[in-house]
mmCIF file of C-alpha atoms in Angstrom:
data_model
loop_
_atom_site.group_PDB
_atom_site.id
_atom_site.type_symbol
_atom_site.label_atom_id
_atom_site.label_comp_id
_atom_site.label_asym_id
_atom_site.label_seq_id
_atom_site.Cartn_x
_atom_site.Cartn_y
_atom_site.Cartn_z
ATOM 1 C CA UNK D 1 0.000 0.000 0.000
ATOM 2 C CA UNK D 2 1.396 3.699 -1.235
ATOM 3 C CA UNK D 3 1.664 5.607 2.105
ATOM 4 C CA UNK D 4 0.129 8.871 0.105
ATOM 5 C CA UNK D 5 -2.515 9.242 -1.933
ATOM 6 C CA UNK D 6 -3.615 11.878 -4.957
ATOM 7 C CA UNK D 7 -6.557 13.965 -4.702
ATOM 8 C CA UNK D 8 -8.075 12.418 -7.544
ATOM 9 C CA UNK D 9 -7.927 9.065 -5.993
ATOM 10 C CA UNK D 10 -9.256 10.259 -2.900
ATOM 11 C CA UNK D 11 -12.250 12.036 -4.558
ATOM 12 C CA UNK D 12 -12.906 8.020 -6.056
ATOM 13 C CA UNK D 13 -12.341 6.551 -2.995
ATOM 14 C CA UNK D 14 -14.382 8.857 -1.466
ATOM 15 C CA UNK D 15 -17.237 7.818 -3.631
ATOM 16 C CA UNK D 16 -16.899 4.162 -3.551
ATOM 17 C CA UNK D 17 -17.634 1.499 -2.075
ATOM 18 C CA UNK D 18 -15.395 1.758 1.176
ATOM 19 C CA UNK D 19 -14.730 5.977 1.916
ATOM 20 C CA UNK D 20 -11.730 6.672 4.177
ATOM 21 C CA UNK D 21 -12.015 8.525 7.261
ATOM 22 C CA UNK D 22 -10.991 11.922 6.113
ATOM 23 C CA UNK D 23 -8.742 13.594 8.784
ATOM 24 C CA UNK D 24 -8.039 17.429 8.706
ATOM 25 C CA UNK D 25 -4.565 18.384 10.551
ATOM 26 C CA UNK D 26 -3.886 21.849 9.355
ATOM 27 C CA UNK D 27 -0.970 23.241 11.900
ATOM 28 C CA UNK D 28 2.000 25.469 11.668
ATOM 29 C CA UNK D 29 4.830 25.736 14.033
ATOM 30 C CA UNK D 30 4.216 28.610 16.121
ATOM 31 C CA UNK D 31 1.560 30.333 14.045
ATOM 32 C CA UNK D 32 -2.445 30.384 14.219
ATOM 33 C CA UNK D 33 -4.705 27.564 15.886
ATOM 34 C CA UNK D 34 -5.453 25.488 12.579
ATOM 35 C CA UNK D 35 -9.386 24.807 13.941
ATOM 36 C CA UNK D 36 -10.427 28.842 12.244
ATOM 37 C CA UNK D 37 -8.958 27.728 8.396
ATOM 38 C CA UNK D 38 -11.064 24.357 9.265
ATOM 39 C CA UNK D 39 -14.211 26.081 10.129
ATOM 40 C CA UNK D 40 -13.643 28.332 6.824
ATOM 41 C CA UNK D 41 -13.666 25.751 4.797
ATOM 42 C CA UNK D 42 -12.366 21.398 4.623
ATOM 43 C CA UNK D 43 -12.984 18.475 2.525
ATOM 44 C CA UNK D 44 -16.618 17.559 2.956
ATOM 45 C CA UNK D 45 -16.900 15.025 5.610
ATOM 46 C CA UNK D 46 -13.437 15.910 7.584
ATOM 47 C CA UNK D 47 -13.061 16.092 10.880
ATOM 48 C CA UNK D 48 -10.597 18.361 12.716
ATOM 49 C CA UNK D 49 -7.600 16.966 14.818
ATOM 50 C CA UNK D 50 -5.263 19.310 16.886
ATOM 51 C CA UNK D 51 -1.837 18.068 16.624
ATOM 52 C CA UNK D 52 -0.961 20.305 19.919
ATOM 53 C CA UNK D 53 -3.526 18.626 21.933
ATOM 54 C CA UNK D 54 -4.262 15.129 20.239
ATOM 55 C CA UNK D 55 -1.079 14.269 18.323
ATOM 56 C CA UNK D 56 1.244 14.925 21.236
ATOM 57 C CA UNK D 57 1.635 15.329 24.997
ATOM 58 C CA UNK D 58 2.653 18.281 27.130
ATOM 59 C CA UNK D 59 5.705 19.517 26.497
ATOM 60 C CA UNK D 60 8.372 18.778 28.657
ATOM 61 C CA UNK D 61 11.552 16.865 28.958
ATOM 62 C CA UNK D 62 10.304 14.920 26.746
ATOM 63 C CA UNK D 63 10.715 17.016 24.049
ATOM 64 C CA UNK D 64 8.345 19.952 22.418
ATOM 65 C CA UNK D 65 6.150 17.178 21.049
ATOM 66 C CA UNK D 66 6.299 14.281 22.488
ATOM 67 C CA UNK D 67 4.323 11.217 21.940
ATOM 68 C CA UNK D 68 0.691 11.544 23.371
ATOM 69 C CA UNK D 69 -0.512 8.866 25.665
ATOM 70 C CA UNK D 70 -1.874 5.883 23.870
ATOM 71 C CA UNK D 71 -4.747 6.219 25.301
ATOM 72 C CA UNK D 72 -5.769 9.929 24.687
ATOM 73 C CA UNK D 73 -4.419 9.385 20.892
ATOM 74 C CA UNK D 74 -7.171 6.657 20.721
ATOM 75 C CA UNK D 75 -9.578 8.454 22.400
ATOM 76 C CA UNK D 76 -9.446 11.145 19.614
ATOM 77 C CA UNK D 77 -9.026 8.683 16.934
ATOM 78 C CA UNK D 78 -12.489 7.055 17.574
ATOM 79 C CA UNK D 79 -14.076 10.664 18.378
ATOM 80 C CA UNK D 80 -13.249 11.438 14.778
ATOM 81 C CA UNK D 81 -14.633 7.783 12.981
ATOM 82 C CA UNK D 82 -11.367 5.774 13.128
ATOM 83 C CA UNK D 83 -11.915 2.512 12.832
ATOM 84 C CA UNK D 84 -9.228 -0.554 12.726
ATOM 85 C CA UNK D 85 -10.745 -1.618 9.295
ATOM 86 C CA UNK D 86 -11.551 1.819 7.554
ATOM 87 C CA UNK D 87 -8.885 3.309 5.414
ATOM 88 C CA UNK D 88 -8.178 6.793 6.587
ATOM 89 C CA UNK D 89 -6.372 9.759 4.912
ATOM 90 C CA UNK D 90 -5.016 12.677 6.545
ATOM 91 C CA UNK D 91 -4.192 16.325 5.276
ATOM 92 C CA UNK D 92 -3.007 19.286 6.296
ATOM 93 C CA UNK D 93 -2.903 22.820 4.497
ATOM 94 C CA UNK D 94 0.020 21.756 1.666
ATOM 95 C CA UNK D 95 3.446 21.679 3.899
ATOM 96 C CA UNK D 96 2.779 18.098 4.516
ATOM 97 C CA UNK D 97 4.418 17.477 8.319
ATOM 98 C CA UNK D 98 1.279 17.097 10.456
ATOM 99 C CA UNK D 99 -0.329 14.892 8.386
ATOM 100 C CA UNK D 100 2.580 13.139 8.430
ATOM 101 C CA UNK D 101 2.553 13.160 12.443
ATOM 102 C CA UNK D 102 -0.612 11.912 12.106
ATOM 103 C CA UNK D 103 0.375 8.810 9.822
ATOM 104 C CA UNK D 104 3.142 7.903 12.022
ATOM 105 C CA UNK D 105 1.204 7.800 15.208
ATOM 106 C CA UNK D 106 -2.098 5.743 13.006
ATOM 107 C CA UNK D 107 0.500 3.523 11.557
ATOM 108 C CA UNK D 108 3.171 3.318 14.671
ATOM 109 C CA UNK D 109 -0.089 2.033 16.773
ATOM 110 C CA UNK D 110 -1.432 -0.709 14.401
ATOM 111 C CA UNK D 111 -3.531 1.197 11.798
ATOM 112 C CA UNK D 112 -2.831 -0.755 8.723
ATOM 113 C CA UNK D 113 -4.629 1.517 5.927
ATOM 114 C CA UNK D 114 -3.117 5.526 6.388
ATOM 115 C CA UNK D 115 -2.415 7.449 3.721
ATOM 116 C CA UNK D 116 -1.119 11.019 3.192
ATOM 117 C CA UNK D 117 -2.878 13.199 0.798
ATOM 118 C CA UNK D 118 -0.225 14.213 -1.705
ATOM 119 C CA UNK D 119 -0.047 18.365 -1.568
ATOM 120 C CA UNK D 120 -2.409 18.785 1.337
ATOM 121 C CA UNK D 121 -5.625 20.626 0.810
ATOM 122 C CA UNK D 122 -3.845 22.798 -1.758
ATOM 123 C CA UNK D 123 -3.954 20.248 -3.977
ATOM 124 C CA UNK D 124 -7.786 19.296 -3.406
ATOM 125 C CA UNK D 125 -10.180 20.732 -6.834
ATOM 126 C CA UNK D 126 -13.516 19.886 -5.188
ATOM 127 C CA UNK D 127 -15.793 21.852 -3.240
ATOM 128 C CA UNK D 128 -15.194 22.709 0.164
ATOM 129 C CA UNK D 129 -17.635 22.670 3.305
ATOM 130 C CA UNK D 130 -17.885 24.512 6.584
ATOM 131 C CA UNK D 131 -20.118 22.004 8.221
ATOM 132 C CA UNK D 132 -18.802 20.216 11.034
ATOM 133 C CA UNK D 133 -19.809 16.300 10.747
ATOM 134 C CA UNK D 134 -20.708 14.558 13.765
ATOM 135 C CA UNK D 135 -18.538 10.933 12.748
ATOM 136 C CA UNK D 136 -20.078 7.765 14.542
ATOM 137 C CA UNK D 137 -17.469 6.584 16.872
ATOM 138 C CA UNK D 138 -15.183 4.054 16.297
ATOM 139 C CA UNK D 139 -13.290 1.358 17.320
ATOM 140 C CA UNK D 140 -9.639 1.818 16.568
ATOM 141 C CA UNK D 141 -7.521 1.134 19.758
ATOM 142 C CA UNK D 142 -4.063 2.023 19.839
ATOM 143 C CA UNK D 143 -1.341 -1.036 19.952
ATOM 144 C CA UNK D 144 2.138 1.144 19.738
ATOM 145 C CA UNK D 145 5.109 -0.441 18.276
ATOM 146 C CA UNK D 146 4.130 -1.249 14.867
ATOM 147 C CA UNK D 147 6.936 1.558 13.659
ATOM 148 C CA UNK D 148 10.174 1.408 14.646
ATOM 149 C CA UNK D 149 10.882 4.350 17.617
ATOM 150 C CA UNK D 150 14.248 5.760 19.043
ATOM 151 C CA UNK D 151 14.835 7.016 22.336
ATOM 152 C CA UNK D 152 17.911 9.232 22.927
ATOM 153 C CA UNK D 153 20.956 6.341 23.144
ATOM 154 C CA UNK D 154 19.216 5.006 20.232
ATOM 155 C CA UNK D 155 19.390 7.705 18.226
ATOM 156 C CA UNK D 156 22.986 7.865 19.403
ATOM 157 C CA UNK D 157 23.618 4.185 18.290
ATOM 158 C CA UNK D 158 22.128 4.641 15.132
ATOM 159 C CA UNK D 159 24.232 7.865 14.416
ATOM 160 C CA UNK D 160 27.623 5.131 14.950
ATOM 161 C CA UNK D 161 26.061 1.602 13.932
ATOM 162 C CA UNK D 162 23.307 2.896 10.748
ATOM 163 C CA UNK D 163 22.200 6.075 9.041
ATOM 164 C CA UNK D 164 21.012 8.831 11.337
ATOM 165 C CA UNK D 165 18.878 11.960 9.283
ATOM 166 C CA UNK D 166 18.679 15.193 10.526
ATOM 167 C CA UNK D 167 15.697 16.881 8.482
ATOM 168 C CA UNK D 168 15.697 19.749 10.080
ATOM 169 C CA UNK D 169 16.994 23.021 7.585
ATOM 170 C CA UNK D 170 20.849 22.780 7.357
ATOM 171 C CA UNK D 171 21.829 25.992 8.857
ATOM 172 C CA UNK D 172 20.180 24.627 11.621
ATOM 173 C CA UNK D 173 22.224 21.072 11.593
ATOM 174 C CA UNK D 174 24.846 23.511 11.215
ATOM 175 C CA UNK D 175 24.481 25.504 14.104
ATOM 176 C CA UNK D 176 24.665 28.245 12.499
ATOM 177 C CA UNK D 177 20.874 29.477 13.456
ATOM 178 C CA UNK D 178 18.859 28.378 16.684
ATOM 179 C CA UNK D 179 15.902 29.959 17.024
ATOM 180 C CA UNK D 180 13.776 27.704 18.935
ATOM 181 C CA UNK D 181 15.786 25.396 20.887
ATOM 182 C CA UNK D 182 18.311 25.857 23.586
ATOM 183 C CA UNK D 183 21.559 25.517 21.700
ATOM 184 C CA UNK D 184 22.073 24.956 17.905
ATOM 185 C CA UNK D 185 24.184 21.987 15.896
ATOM 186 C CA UNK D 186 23.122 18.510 15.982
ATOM 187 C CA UNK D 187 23.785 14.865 16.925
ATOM 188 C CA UNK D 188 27.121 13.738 16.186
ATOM 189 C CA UNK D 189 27.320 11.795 13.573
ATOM 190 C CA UNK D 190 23.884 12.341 12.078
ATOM 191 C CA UNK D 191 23.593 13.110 8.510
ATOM 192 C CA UNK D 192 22.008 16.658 7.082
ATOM 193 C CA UNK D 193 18.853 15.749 5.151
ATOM 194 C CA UNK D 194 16.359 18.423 4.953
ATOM 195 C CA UNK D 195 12.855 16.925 4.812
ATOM 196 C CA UNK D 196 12.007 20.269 2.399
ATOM 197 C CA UNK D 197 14.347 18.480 -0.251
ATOM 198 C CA UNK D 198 11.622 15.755 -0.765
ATOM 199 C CA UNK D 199 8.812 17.739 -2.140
ATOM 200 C CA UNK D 200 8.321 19.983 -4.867
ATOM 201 C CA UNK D 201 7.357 23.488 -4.864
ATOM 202 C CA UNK D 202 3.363 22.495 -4.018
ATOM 203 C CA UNK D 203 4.181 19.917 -1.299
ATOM 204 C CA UNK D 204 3.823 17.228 -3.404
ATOM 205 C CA UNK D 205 6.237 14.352 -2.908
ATOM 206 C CA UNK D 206 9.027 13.975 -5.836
ATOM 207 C CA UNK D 207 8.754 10.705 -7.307
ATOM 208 C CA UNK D 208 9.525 7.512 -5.280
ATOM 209 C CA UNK D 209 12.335 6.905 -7.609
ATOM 210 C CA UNK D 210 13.945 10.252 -7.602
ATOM 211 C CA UNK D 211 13.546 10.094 -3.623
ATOM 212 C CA UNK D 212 15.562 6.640 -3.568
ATOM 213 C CA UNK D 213 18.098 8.151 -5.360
ATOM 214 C CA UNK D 214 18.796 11.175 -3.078
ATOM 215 C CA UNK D 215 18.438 8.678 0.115
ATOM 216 C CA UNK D 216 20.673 6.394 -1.564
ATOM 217 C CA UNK D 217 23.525 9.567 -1.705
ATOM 218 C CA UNK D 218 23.379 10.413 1.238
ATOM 219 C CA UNK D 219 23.750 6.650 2.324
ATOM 220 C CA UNK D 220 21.016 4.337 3.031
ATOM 221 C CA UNK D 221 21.826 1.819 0.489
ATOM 222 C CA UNK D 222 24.841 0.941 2.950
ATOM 223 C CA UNK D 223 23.446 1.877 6.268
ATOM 224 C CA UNK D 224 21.838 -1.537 8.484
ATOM 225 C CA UNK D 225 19.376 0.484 9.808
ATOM 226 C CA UNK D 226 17.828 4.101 8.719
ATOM 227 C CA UNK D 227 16.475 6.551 11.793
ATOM 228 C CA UNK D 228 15.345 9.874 11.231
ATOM 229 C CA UNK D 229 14.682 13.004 13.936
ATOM 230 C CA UNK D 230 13.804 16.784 13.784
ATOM 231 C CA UNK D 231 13.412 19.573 15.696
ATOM 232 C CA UNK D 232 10.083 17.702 17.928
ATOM 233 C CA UNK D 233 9.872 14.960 15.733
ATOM 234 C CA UNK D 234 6.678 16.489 13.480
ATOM 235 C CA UNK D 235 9.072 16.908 10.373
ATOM 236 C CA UNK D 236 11.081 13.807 11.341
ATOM 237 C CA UNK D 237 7.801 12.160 10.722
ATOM 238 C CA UNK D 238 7.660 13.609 7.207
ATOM 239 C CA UNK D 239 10.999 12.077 6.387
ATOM 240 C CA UNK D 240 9.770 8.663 7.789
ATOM 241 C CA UNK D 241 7.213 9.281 5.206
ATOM 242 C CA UNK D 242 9.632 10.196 2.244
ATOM 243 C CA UNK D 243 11.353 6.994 2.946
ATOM 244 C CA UNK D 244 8.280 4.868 2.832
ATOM 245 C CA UNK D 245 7.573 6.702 -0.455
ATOM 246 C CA UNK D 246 11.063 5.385 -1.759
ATOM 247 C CA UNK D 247 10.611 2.110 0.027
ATOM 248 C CA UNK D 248 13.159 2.660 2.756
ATOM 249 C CA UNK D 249 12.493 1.553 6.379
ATOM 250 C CA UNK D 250 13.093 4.308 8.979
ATOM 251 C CA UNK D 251 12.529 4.517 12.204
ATOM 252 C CA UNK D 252 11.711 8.045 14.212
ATOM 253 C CA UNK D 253 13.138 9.617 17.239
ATOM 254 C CA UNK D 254 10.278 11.412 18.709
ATOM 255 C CA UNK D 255 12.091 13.289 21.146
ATOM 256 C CA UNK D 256 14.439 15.007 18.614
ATOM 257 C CA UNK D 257 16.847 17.746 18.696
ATOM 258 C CA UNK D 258 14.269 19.041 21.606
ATOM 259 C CA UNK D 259 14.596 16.425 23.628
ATOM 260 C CA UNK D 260 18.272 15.933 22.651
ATOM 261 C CA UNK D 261 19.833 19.328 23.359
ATOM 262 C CA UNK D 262 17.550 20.104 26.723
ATOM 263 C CA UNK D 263 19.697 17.217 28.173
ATOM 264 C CA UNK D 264 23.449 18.975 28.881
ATOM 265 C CA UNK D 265 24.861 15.994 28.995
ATOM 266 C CA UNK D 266 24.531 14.763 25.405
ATOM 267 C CA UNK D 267 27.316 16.093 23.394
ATOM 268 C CA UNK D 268 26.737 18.369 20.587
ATOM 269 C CA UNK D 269 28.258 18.974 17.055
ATOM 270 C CA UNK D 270 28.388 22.062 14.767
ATOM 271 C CA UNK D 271 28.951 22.690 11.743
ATOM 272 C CA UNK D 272 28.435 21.004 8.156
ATOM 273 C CA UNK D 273 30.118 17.691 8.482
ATOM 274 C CA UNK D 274 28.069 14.486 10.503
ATOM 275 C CA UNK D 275 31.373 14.362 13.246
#
């Protein structure tokens, strides 16, 4: 199953015999509540989720985003018509990284059937509502660990033993900027690989072949193991989702350079080179 989906096959889907659960993320990182641009307008039938409040716990040591409890995840899940059996795709407004937040967490805790929609709402030529449905609940209940997920020394020991991604913007892996967390550079021994590299300029995903081939350079083809990691791991989860695309295996740190550089005692490196 293609972890993303066009908007032309979700508008048949849609009409067919079994409709995904349509799932409306829209976020940005320190800009408006998404719920307003919902209430303006979504794909008929949508229902809201707030990645702040459903797709992660309080922040903390943790991280910026951490994981959300299992339990509150499913909670909202079923509040919006998940069920264990219905495919469901999730959007956001075109950037791509909350729905991808929200296909990690569907697909790290058993969902089998989650796709992306390719270039968000942006890329959506239908009509547009500004009712609010009122989904019957379902039944999906969470069973984490169907995704591979790093904790700080695993990150670390991927960064030695596999292929560590940083997909945050380089001058951040660089150190050369910091402007959200408390000190800038990145793991040592993780690789730059900004996540914005794998879509065009609409937020749609380059081809899966093209996307092999940049993985592939920057060295997955010879790398055991593949783990990716971010700022708070929302963008992390985007690269996770590249990687499916090209039919690479990653695993996430959720934490991420959050969680990472709050701790003092995990060493730091700056500058353009993985060391």
């Amino acid at each position: 199953m293609k972890p993303i989906i066009s908007a032309s096959e979700c508008v048949s889907e849609s009409a067919g015999p079994r409709p995904p659960v349509l799932l409306d993320v829209r976020w940005q990182l320190g800009g408006p509540h998404g719920l307003p641009d919902y209430e303006a307008g979504h794909i008929p039938g949508a229902a809201f989720v707030d990645l702040d409040a459903e797709l992660a716990g309080p922040a903390g040591s943790g991280g910026r985003h951490p994981l959300p409890d299992p339990e509150k995840f499913g909670a909202a899940m079923r509040r919006a018509g998940v069920c264990r059996d219905t495919p469901v795709v999730v959007y956001d407004g075109g950037q791509g990284w909350a729905a991808a937040r929200a296909w990690w967490l569907l697909r790290w805790t058993g969902h089998p059937d989650v796709r992306v929609l390719d270039g968000g709402l942006a890329a959506w030529e239908g009509e547009l509502s500004t009712e609010t449905p009122t989904p019957v609940e379902g039944d999906f209940r969470p069973v984490p660990g169907a995704l591979p997920l790093l904790d700080a020394d695993g990150a670390a020991a991927m960064a030695r033993s596999g292929l560590l991604l940083d997909a945050r913007a380089a001058e951040r892996y660089r150190g050369d900027v910091e402007p959200i967390d408390r000190v800038g550079g990145h793991i040592p021994g993780a690789v730059s690989a900004p996540t914005s590299e794998n879509a065009d300029a609409d937020g749609r995903f380059l081809p899966a072949e093209v996307l092999a081939a940049r993985f592939k350079e920057l060295g997955t083809d010879g790398a055991p193991e593949v783990g990716v990691y971010c700022g708070s791991g929302v963008s992390g989860a985007h690269e996770v989702l590249a990687l499916a695309v090209a039919g690479i295996p990653a695993a996430l740190y959720a934490g991420s350079w959050s969680e990472w550089s709050a701790d003092e005692s995990r060493p730091v490196a700056k500058g353009p080179d993985p060391q």
